[in-house]
Tab-separated table of C-alpha atoms in Angstrom:
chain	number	residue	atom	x	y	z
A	319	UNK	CA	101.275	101.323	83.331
A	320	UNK	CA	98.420	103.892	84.222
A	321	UNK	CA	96.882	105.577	82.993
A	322	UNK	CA	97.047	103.464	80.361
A	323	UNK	CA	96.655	100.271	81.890
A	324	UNK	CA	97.432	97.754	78.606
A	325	UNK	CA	99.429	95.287	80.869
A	326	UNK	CA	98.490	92.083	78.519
A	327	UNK	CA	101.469	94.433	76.069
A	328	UNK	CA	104.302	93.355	78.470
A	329	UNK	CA	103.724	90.192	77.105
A	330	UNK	CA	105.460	90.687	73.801
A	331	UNK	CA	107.087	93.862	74.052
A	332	UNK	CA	110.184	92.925	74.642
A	333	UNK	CA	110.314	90.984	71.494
A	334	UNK	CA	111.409	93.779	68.862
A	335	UNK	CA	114.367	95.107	71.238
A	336	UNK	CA	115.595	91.621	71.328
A	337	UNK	CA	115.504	90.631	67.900
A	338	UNK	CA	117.114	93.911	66.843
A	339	UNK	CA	120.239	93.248	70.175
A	340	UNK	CA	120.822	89.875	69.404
A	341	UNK	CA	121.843	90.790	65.959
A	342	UNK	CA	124.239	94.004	66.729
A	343	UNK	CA	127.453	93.947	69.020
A	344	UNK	CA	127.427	94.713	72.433
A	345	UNK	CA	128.086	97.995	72.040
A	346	UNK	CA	125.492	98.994	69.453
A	347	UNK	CA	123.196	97.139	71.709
A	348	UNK	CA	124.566	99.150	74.647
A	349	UNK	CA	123.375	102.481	72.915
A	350	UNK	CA	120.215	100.882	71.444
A	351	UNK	CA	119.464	99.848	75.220
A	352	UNK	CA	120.261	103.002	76.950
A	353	UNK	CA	118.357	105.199	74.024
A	354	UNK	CA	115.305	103.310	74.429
A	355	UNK	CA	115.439	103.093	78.300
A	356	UNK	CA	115.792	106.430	78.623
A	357	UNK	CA	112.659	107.071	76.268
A	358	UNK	CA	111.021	104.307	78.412
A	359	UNK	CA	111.719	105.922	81.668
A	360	UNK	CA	110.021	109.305	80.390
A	361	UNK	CA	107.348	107.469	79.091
A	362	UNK	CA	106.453	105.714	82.168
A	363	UNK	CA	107.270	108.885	84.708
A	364	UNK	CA	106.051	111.533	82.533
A	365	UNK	CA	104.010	112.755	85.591
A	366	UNK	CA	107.199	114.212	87.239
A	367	UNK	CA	106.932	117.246	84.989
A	368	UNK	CA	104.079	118.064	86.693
A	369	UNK	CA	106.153	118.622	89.717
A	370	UNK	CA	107.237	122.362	90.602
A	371	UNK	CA	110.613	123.208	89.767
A	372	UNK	CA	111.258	120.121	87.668
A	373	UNK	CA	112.339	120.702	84.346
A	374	UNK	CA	113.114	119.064	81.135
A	375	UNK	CA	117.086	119.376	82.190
A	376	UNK	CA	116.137	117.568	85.456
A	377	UNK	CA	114.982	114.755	83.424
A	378	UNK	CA	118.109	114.097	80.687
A	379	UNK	CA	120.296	112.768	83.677
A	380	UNK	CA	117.103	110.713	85.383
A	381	UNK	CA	116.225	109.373	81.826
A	382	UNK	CA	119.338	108.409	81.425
A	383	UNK	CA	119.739	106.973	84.703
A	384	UNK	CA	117.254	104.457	84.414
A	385	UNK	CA	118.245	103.873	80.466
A	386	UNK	CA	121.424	102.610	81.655
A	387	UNK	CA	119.954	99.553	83.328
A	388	UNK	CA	118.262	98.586	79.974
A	389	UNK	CA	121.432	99.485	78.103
A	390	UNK	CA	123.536	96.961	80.374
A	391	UNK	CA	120.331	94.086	79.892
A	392	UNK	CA	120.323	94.869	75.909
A	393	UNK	CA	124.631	94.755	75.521
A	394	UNK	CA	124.009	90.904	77.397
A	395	UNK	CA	121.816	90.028	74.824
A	396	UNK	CA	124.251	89.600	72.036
A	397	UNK	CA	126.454	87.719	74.624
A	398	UNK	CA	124.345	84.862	75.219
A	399	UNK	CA	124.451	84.085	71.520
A	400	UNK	CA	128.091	83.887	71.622
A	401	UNK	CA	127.908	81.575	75.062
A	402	UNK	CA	125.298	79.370	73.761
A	403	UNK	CA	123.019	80.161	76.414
A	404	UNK	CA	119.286	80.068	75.616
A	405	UNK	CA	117.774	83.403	75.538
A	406	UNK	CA	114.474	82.462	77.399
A	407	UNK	CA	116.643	81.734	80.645
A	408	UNK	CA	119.357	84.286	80.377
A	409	UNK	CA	117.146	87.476	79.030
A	410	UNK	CA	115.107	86.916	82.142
A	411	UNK	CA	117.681	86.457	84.349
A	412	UNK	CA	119.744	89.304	83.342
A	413	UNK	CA	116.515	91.782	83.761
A	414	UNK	CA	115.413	90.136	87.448
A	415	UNK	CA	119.206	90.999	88.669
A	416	UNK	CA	119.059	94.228	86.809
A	417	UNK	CA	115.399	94.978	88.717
A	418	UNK	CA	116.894	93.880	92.039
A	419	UNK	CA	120.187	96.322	91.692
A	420	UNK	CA	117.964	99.033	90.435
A	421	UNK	CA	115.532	98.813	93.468
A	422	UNK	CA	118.468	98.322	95.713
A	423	UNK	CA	120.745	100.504	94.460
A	424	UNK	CA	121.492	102.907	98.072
A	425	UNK	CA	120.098	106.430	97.509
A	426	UNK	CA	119.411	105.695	93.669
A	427	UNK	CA	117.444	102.739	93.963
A	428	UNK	CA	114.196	102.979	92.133
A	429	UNK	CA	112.040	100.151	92.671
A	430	UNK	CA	109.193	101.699	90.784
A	431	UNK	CA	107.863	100.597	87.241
A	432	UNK	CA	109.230	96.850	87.531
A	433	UNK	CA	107.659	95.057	84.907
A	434	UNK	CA	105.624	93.073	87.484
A	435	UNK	CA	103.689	95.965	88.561
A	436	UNK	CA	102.116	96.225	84.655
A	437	UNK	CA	100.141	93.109	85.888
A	438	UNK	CA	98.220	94.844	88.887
A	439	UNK	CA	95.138	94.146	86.686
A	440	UNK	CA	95.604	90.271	86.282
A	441	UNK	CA	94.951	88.361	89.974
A	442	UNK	CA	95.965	84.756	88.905
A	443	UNK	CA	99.084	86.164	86.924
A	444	UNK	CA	99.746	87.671	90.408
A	445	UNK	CA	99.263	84.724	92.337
A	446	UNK	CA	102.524	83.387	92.175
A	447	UNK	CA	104.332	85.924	93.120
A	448	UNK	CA	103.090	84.445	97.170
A	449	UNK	CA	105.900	82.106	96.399
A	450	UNK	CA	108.530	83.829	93.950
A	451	UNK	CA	107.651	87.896	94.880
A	452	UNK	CA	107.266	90.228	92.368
A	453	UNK	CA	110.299	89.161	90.580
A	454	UNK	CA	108.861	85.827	89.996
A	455	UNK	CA	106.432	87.196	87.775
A	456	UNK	CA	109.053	89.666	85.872
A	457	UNK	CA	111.162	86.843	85.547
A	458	UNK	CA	108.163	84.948	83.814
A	459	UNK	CA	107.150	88.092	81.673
A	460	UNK	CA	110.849	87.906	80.337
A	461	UNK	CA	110.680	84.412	79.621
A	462	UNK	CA	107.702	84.564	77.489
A	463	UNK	CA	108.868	87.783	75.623
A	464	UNK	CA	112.588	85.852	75.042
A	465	UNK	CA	110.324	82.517	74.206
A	466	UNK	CA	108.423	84.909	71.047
A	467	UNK	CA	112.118	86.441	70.105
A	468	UNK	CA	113.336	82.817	69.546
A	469	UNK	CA	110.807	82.167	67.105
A	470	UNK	CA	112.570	84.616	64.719
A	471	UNK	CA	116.421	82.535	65.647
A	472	UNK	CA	115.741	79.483	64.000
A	473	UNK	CA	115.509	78.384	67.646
A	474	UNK	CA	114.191	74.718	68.733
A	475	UNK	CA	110.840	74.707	70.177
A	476	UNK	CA	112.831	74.001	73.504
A	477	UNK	CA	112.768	77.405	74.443
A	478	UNK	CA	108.474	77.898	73.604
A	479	UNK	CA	107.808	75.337	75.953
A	480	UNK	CA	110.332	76.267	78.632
A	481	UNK	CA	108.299	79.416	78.697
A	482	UNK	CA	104.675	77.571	78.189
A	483	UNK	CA	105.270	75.295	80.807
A	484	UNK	CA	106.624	77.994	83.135
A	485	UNK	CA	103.156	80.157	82.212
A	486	UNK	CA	100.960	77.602	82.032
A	487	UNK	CA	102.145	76.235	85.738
A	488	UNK	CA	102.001	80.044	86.832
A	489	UNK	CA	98.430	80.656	85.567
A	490	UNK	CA	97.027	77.327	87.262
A	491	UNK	CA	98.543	77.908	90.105
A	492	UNK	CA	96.608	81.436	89.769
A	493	UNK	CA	93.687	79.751	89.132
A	494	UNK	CA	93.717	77.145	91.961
A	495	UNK	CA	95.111	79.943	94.924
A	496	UNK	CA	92.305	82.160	93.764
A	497	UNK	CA	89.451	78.871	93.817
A	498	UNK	CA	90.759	78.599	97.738
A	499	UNK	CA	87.947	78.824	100.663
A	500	UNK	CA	89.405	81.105	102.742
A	501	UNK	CA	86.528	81.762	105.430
A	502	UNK	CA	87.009	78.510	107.100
């Protein structure tokens, strides 16, 4: 996110909280989740202490506000190992209806900082989001991230080119909406 701007990151940096979740219990991953959540969220909104009157108290409860969603998304993790389920469809599932109940969530909804909005720099990684909104493209952004984790499972290829096919049909489809004549 600015001003940093190093949204190609996303991409894989999901990888090391998922390798170290799928291996701990729920609970462990739980507090694993929430810790680094919190440090995400005042990471990513460090800008707020810049606002008068807010102070570093302000921020514990925010922090750990928006650490809670990754602390739910990290505790599901070790659950889809149990129920069989493949990572690269579950992991992004789990996040997209985490993203949706955070940005919906009545007067706590926060829709900012999705992990869609890291690609603001990338116009054919955008593209599909015309059909699938923005979390379409978290969704995919997951997917890839869960797709690298399963390398480190003994996982089938199955789940590499779930996520290849879903970026490589994303990034053509990029390509070809972006190629479009759109002055006639």
């Amino acid at each position: 996110f600015p001003p940093f701007d190093y949204g190609w990151l996303i991409w894989i940096a999901l990888v090391p909280i998922m390798i170290v979740c799928r291996r701990l219990s729920a609970v462990h991953s739980f507090v694993f989740g929430l810790l680094s959540g919190a440090g995400m969220a005042i990471g990513i909104f460090w800008w707020i202490f810049n606002v008068p009157g807010f102070r570093y108290f302000h921020a514990i409860p925010a922090a750990t506000y928006v650490g809670l969603y990754a602390g739910v998304w990290c505790a599901g993790i070790p659950a889809t190992r149990r129920l069989r389920v493949p990572l690269v469809v579950s992991a992004p599932a789990m996040w997209v209806a985490l993203d949706f109940l955070k940005a919906h969530a009545g007067f706590l909804s926060l829709p900012w900082a999705s992990l869609a909005h890291s690609q603001h720099n990338y116009p054919v990684v955008l593209q599909i989001s015309s059909v699938t909104g923005e979390y379409g493209i978290t969704f995919l952004i997951v997917a890839v991230n869960a797709a690298v984790a399963a390398c480190f499972f003994r996982s089938v290829f199955k789940q590499q080119i779930f996520a290849a096919v879903l970026l490589g049909g994303s990034i053509i489809f990029g390509v070809h909406q972006l190629s479009q004549d759109d002055t006639s």
